[in-house]
Coordinates of C-alpha atoms in Angstrom, one line a residue:
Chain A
X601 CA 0.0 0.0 0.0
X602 CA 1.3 3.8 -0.9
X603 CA 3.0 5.2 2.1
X604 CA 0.2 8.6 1.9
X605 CA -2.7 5.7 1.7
X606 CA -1.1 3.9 4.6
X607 CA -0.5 7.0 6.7
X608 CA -3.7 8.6 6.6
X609 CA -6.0 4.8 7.1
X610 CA -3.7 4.5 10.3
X611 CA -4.1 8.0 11.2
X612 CA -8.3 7.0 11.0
X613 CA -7.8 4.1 12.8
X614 CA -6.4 6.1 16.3
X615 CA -8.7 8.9 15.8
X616 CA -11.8 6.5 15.5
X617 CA -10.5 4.9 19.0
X618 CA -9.6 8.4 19.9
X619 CA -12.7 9.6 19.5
X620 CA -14.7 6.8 21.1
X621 CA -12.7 7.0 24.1
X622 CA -13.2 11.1 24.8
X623 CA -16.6 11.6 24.5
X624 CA -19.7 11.3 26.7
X625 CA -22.1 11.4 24.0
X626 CA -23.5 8.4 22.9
X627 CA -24.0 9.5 18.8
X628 CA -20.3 10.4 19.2
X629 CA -19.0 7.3 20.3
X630 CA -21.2 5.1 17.6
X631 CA -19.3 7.7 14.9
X632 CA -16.2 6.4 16.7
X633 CA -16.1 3.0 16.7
X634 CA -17.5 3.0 12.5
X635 CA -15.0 5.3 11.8
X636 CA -12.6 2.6 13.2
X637 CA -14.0 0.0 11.8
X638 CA -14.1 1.1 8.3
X639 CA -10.2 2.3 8.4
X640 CA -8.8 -1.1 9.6
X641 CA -10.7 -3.1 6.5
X642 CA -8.1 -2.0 3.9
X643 CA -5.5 -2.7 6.8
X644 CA -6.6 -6.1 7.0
X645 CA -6.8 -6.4 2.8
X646 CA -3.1 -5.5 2.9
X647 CA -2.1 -9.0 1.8
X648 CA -4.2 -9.1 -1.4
X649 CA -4.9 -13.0 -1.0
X650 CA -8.2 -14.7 -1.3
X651 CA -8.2 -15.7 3.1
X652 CA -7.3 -12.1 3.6
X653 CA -10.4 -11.1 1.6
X654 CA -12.7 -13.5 3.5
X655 CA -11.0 -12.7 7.1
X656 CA -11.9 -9.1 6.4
X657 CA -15.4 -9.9 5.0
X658 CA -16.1 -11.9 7.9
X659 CA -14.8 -9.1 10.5
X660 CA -16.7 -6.7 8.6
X661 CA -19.9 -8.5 8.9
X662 CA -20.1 -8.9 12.4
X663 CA -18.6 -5.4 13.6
X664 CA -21.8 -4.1 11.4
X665 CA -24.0 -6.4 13.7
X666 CA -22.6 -5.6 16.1
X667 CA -22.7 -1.6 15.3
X668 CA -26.0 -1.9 14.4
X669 CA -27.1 -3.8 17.4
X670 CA -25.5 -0.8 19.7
X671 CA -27.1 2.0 17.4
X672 CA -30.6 0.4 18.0
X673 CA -29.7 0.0 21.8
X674 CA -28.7 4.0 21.8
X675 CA -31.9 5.3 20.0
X676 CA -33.9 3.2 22.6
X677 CA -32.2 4.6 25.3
X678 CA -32.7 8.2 24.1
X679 CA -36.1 7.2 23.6
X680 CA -36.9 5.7 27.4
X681 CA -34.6 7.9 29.2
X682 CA -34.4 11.6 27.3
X683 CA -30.8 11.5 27.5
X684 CA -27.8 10.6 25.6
X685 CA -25.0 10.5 27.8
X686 CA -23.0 7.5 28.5
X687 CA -22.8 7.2 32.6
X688 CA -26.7 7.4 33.3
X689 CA -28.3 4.4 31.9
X690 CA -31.3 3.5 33.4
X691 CA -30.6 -0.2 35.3
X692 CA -33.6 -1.1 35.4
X693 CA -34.2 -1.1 31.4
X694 CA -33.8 -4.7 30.3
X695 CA -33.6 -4.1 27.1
X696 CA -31.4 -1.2 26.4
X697 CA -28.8 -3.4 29.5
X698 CA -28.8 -6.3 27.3
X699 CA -28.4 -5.5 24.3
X700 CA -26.0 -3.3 25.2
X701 CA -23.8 -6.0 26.7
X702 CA -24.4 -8.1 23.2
X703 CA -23.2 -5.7 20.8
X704 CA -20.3 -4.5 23.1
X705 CA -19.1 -8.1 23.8
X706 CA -20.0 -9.0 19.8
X707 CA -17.1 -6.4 19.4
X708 CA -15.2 -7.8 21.9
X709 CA -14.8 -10.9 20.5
X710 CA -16.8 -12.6 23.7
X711 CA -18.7 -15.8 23.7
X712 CA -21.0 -16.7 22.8
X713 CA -19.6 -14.6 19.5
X714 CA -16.5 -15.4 19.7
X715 CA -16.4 -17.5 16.4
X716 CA -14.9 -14.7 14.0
X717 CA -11.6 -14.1 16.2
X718 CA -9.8 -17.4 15.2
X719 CA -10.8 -17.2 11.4
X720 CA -9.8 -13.8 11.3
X721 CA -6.4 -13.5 13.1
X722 CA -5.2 -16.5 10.8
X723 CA -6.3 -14.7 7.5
X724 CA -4.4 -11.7 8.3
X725 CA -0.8 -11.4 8.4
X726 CA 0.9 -11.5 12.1
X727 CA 1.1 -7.5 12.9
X728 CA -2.5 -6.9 11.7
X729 CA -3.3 -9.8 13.6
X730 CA -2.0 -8.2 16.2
X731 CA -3.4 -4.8 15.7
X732 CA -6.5 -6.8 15.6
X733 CA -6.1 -7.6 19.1
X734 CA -4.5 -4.8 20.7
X735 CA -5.9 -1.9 19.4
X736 CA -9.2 -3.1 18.3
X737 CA -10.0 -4.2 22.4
X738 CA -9.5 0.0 23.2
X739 CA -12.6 1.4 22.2
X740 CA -15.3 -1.1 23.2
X741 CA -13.8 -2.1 26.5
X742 CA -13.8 2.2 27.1
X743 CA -17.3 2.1 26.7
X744 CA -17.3 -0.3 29.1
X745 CA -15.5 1.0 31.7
X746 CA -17.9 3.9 31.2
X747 CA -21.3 2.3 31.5
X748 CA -20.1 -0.4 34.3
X749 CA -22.7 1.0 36.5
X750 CA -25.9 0.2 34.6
X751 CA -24.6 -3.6 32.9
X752 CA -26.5 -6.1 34.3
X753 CA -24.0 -8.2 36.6
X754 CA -25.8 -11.9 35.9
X755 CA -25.4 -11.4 31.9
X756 CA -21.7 -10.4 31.9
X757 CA -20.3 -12.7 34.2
X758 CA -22.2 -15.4 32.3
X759 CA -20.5 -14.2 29.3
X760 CA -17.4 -13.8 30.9
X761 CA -17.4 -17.7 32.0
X762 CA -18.2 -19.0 28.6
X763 CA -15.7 -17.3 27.2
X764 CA -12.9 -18.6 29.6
X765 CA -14.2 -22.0 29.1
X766 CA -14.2 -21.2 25.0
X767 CA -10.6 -19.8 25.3
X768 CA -9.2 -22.5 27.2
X769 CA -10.9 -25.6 25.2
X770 CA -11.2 -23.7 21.9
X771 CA -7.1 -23.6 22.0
X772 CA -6.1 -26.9 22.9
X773 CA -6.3 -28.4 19.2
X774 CA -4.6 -25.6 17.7
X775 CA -1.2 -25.7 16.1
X776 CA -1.7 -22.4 14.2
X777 CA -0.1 -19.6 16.6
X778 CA -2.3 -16.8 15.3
X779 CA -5.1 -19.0 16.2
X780 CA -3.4 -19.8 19.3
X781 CA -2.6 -15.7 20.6
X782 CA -6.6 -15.0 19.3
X783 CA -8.2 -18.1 21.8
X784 CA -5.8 -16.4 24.6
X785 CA -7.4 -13.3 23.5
X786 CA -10.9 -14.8 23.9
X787 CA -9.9 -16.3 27.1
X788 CA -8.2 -12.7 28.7
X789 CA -11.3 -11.1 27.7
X790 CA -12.9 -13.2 29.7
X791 CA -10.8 -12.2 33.0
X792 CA -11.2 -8.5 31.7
X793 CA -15.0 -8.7 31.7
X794 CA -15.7 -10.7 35.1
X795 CA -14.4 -8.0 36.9
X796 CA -15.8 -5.3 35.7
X797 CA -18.9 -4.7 37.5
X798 CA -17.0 -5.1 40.9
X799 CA -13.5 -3.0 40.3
X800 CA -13.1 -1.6 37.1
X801 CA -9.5 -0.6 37.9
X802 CA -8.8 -3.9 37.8
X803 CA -10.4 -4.5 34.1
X804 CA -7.6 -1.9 33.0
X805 CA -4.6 -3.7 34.9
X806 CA -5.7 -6.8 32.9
X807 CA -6.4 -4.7 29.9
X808 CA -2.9 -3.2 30.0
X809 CA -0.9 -6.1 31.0
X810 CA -2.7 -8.4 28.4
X811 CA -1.7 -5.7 25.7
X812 CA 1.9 -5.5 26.7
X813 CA 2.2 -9.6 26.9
X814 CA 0.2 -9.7 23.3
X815 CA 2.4 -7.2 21.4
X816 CA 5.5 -9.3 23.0
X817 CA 4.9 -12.3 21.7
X818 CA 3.5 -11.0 18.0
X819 CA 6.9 -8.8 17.7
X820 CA 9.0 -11.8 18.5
X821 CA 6.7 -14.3 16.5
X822 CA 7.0 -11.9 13.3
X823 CA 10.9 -11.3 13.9
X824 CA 11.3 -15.1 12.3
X825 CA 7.9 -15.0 10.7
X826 CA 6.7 -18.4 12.5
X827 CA 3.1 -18.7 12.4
X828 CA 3.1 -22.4 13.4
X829 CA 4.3 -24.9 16.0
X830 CA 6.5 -26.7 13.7
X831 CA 8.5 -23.4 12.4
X832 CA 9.1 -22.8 16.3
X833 CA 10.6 -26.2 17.3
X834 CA 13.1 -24.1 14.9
X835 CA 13.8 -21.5 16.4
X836 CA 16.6 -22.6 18.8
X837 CA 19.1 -22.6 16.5
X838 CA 18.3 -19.3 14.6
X839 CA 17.6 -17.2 18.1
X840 CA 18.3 -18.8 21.0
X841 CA 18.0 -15.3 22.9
X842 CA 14.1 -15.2 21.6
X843 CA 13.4 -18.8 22.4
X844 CA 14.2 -17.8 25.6
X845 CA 12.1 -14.9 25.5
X846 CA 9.3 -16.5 23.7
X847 CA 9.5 -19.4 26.7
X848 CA 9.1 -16.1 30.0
X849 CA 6.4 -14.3 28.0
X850 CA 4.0 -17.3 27.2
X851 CA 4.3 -18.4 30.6
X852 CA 3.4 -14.7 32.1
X853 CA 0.5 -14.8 29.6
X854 CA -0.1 -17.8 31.4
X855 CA -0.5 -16.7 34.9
X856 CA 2.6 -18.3 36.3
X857 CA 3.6 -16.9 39.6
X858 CA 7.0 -15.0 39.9
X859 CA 5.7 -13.4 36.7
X860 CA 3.5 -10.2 35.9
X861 CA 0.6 -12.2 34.4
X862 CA -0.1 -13.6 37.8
X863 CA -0.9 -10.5 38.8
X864 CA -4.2 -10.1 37.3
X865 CA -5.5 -13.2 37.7
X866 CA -4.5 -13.1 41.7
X867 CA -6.4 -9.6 42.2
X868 CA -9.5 -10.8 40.3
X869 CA -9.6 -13.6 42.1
X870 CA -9.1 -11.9 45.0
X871 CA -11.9 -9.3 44.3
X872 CA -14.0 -11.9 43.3
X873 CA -14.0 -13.5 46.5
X874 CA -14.2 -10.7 48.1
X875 CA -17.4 -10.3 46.4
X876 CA -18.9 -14.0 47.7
X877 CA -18.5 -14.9 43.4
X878 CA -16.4 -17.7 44.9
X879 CA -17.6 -20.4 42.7
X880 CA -16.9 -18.4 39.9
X881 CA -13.5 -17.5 40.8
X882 CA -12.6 -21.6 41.2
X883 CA -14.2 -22.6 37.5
X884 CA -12.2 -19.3 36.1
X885 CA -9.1 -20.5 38.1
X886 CA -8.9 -23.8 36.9
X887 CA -10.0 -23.1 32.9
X888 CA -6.4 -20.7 33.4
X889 CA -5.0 -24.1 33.6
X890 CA -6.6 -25.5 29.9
X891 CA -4.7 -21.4 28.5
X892 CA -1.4 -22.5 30.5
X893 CA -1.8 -26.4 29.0
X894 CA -1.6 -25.2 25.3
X895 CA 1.3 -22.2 26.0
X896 CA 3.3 -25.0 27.9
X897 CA 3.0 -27.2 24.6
X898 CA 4.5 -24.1 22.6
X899 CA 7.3 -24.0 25.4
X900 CA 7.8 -27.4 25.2
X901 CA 8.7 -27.9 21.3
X902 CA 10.3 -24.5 21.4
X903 CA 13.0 -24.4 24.4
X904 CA 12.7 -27.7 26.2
X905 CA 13.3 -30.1 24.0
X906 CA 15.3 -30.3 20.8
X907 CA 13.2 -32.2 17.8
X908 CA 15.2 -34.5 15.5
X909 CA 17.0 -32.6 12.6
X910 CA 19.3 -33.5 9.9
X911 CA 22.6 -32.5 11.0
X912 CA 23.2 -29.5 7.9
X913 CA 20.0 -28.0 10.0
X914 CA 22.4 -27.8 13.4
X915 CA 24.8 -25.6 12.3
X916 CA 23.1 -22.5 10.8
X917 CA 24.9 -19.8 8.7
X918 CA 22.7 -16.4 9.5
X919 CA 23.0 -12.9 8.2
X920 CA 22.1 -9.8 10.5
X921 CA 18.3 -10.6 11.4
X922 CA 16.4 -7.5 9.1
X923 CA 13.1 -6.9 11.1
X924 CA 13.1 -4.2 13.3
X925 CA 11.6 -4.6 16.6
X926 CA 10.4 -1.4 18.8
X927 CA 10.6 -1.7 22.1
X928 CA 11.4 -5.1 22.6
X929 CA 13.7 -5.2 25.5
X930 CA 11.4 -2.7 27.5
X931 CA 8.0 -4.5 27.0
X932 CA 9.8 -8.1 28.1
X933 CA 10.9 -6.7 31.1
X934 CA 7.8 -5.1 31.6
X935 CA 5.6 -8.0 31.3
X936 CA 7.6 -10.5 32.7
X937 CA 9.7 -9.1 35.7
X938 CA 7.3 -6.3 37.2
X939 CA 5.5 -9.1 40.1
X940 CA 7.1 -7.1 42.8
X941 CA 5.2 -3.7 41.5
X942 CA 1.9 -5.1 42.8
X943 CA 1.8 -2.8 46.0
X944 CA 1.3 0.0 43.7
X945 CA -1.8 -1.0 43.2
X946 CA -2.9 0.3 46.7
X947 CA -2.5 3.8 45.1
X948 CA -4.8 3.6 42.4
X949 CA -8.5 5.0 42.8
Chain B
X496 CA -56.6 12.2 4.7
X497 CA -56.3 12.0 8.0
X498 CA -54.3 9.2 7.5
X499 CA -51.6 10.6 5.4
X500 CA -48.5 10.2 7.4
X501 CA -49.4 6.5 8.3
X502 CA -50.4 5.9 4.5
X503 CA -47.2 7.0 3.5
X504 CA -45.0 5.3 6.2
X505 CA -46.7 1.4 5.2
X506 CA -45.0 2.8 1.3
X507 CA -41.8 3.4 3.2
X508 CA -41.9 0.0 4.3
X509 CA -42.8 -1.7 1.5
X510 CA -40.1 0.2 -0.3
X511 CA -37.4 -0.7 2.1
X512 CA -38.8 -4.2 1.3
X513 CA -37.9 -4.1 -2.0
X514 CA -34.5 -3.4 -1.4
X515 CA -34.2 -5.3 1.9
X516 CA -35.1 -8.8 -0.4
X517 CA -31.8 -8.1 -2.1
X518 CA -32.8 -8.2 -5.8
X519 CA -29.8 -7.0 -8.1
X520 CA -28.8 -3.4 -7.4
X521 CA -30.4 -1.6 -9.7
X522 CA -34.0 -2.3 -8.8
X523 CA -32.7 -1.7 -5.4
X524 CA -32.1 1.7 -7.0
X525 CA -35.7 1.6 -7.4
X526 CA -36.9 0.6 -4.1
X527 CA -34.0 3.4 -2.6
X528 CA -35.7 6.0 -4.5
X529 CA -39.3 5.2 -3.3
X530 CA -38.6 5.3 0.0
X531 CA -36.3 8.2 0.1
X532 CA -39.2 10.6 -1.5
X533 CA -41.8 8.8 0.8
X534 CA -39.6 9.5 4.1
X535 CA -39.0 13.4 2.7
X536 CA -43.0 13.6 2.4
X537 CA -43.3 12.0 6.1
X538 CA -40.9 14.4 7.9
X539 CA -42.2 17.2 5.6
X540 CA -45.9 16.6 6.9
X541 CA -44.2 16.7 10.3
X542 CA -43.2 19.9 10.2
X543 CA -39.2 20.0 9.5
X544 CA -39.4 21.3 5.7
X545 CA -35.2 21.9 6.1
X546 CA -34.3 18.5 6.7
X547 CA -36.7 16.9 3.7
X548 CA -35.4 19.5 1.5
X549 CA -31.8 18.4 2.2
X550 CA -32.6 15.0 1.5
X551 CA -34.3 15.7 -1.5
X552 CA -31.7 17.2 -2.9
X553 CA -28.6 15.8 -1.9
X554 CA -29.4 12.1 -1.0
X555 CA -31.8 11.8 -3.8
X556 CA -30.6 14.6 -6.6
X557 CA -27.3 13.9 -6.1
X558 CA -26.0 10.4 -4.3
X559 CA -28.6 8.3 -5.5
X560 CA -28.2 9.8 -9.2
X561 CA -24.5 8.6 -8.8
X562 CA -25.6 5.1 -7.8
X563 CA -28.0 4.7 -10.5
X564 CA -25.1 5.5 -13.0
X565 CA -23.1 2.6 -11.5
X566 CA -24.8 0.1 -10.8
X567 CA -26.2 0.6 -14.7
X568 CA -22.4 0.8 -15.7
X569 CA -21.8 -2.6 -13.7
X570 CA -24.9 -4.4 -14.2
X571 CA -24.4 -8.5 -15.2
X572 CA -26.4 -10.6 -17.7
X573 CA -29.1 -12.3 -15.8
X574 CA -30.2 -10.0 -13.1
X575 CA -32.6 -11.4 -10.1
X576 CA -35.4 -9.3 -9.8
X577 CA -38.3 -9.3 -7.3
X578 CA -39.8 -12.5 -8.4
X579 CA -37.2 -14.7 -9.7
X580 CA -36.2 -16.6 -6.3
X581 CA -37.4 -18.3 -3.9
X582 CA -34.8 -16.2 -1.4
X583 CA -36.6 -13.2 -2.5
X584 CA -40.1 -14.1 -2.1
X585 CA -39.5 -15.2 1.5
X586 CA -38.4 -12.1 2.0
X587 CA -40.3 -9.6 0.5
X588 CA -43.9 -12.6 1.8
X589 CA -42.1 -11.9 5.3
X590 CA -42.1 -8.6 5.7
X591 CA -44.9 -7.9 4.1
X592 CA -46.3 -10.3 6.1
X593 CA -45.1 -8.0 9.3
X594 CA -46.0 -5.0 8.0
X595 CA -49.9 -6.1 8.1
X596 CA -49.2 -7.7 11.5
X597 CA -48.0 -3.9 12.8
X598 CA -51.0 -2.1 10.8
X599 CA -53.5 -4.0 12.5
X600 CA -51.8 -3.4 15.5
X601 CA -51.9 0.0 15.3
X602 CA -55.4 0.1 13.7
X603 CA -57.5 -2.1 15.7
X604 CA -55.6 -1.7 19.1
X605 CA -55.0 1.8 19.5
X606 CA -51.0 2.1 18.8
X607 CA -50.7 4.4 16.3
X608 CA -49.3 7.3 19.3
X609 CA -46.1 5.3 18.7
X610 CA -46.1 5.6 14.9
X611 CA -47.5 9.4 14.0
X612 CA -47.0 10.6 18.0
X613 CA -44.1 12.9 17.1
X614 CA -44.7 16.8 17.7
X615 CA -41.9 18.2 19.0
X616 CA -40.4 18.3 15.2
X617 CA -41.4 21.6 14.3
X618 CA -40.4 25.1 15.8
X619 CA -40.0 26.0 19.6
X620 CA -40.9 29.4 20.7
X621 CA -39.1 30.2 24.0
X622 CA -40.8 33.1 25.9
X623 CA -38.3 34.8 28.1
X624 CA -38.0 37.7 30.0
X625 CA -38.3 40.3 27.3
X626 CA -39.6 38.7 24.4
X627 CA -39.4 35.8 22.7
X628 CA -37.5 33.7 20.2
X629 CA -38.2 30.6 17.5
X630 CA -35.8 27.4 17.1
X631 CA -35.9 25.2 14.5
X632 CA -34.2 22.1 15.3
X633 CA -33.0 21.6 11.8
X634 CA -31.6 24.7 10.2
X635 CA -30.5 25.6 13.7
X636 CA -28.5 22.0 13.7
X637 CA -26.7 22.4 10.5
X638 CA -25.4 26.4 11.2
X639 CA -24.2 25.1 15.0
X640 CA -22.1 22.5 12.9
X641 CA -20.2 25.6 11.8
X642 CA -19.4 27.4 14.9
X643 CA -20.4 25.4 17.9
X644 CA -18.8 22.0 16.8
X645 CA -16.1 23.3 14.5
X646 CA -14.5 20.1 15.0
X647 CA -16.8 18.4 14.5
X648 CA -17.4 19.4 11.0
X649 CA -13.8 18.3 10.3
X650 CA -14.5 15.0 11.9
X651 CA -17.5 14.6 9.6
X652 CA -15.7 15.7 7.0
X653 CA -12.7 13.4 7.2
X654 CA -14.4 10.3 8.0
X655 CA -16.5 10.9 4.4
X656 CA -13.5 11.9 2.6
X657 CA -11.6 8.3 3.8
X658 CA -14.8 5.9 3.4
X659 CA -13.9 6.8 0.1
X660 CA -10.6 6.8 0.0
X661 CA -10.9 2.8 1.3
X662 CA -13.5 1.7 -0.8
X663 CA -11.3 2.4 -3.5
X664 CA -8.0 1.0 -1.3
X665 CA -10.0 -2.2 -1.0
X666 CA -11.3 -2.6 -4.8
X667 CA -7.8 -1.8 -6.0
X668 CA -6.3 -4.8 -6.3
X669 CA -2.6 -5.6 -7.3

């Protein structure tokens, strides 16, 4: 794609985000999120191949549903309640709290419509795959964090358990890593969205060290271009230093303990608890261990054990590696050492 | 006539049903054009002439116009019209079928406050202190654009300016 082409879709892209995540108006933050969604179709185009095409047809259709769906739910609410702002929706109108929920979790990526995420992460190439899933999570889970107030508590945490139980089955049988990183994304929506209606803080701790521990592992997925299993069991002899890496950050995005993605999971468990959800903190608990089954099998073909190769394989001539990385060192460190920083949490509001 | 604004809003329907079945795009044209004169009439007879005008003229005169060129430029060989499948009789049986559902609704059972209830469309006159003043929502609407929501003009403006610019990004090709 021209550089001018390229520079002004991305430039749409953050101000459609942008401009969901400033306003208080509902109209405002509809405009947002189409504006968003229309500028990242080309984006996910970019390849020109036939799977791209479908991948962005199928993400097109049901962010349309799912824009639809919220349009509908905003006209009904200016309709019952006179008012279009975002943090005074009435509670007690069924209708306008669950549909709400539906087209914000349809957006989301959430069981029970969770079935475009796989089929379009694999279509695309690895960083729009993972623009997909960083980026794309802003606006809807802003809304969110908006509205928490007024979401009917029953309906979210419902959807929030199925779609820890979809994340942690739905990944098992995968070899595909795109399809692996967008079933963890299913799953760490999941965790994001049970908390919500109890400490919202605590949805944007998860929010931001899921987006850290995603952007990791694309960046060091795309610096060898391996988008399967196989192509990784590889990967000790070209970079042993990001096998290594590759081995800390899945298990953080795991949940393991002396790591930062135990944080999360400990506090929302904790607040959960707290909350007398303690049945659903135990089923969320132990469907971590189905996400921590399928990263271990990643870690165990990548740095554990050594597949059989033909000797010429062993010793391996390499040039200077050409893909430029931003901010790799930083963000590893970030999301895998920063356990000990949990105290802070005691400052925030 | 009485009945003018309901009369006209069961022809809005029925044309949105004959686009909504999906026949090829040019007898959508069709159904598009209906119902976009139909729904100027029924906000006309409401009371907000501005707003019908607009629509009139620049959704109908001008963006519609520029469809109907198209589509006639890129029309195939064998194009399905409103009768030729059995996909778009289902469609066009059901919602015709749910259009007479609502009409006797709002006939026989006294609902038609929520289909014609609307009369707050025309001016407001605010009496004040000394005197008194008229608002029209939609002229009003369209000249706050320009200097209450400056940016939001340029907003507007820019997201038009790169639906376009994509839809021809995507259709490009190699």
């Amino acid at each position: 794609m021209k550089l001018p082409i390229l520079t002004i879709i991305m430039t749409t892209i953050f101000t459609g985000t942008m401009l969901t995540m400033i306003s208080s108006h509902w109209l405002l933050i509809w405009i947002g999120l189409e504006i968003n969604m229309l500028s990242i179709i080309p984006i996910l185009t970019k390849n020109q191949k036939p799977r791209s095409t479908e991948a962005a047809t199928k993400y097109f259709l049901t962010q349309a549903t799912a824009s639809m769906l919220l349009m509908f739910t905003i006209v009904f609410n200016a309709m019952h309640s006179g008012q279009w702002t975002t943090t005074n929706i009435d509670p007690n109108n069924m209708i306008v709290s669950l549909t709400m929920i539906i087209a914000l979790t349809m957006k989301l990526g959430m069981t029970p419509f969770h079935f475009w995420v796989p089929e379009v992460t694999q279509g695309v190439s690895l960083m729009t795959g993972m623009l997909l899933l960083t980026w794309q999570k802003l606006a809807p889970i802003s809304i969110m964090m908006q509205m928490f107030t007024s979401i009917n508590p029953i309906i979210l945490l419902l959807i929030a358990l199925m779609s820890v139980l979809v994340g942690g089955w739905g990944g098992l049988n995968q070899t595909q890593l795109r399809k692996i990183l967008a079933y963890s994304s299913i799953a760490h929506m999941g965790w994001m969205m049970a908390i919500l209606t109890f400490c919202p803080s605590l949805t944007m701790l998860n929010l931001l060290i899921y987006l850290m521990l995603t952007i990791i592992m694309f960046t060091m997925l795309n610096m060898n271009t391996n988008m399967t299993t196989l192509t990784l069991s590889n990967l000790w002899n070209k970079s042993p230093t990001i096998t290594m890496m590759i081995l800390i950050s899945l298990l953080s995005l795991g949940g393991l303990p002396p790591l930062t993605g135990f944080l999360p999971k400990w506090i929302i468990i904790q607040e959960l608890t707290k909350n007398n959800n303690i049945a659903m903190a135990t089923v969320m608990a132990i469907m971590a261990l189905l996400n921590l089954y399928f990263y271990m099998r990643l870690i165990y073909s990548t740095s554990l054990t050594l597949f059989p190769t033909p000797n010429n394989i062993k010793m391996k001539w390499q040039f200077q590696p050409k893909k430029r990385s931003l901010f790799l060192s930083p963000l590893i460190i970030l999301s895998t050492l920063t356990l000990p920083l949990s105290p802070v949490l005691s400052t925030l509001n | 006539m009485v009945y003018a604004i309901f009369l006209l809003s069961i022809i809005l329907v029925l044309g949105f049903m004959s686009f909504s079945s999906k026949p090829s795009p040019i007898y959508g044209g069709v159904g598009l054009i209906i119902s976009g004169a139909v729904g100027c009439s029924i906000i006309m007879g409401f009371g907000v002439s501005f707003m019908g005008l607009m629509v009139f003229l620049i959704y109908l005169g001008g963006m519609l116009v520029v469809f109907g060129y198209t589509t006639a430029m890129a029309t195939e060989e064998y194009p399905e019209t409103w009768g030729s499948s059995i996909v778009i009789w289902g469609a066009l049986l059901s919602g015709i079928l749910m259009e007479s559902l609502l009409m006797v609704w709002l006939l026989e059972h006294d609902g038609m406050e929520v289909a014609v209830g609307f009369n707050n469309l025309e001016s407001w006159i605010m009496f004040m202190d000394k005197g008194f003043s008229i608002i029209r929502e939609d002229s009003l609407g369209v000249s706050a654009l320009y200097n209450y929501v400056n940016w939001f003009m340029v907003a507007a403006g820019w997201a038009l300016f790169v639906s376009v610019l994509i839809v021809i990004e995507v259709i490009r090709g190699k």
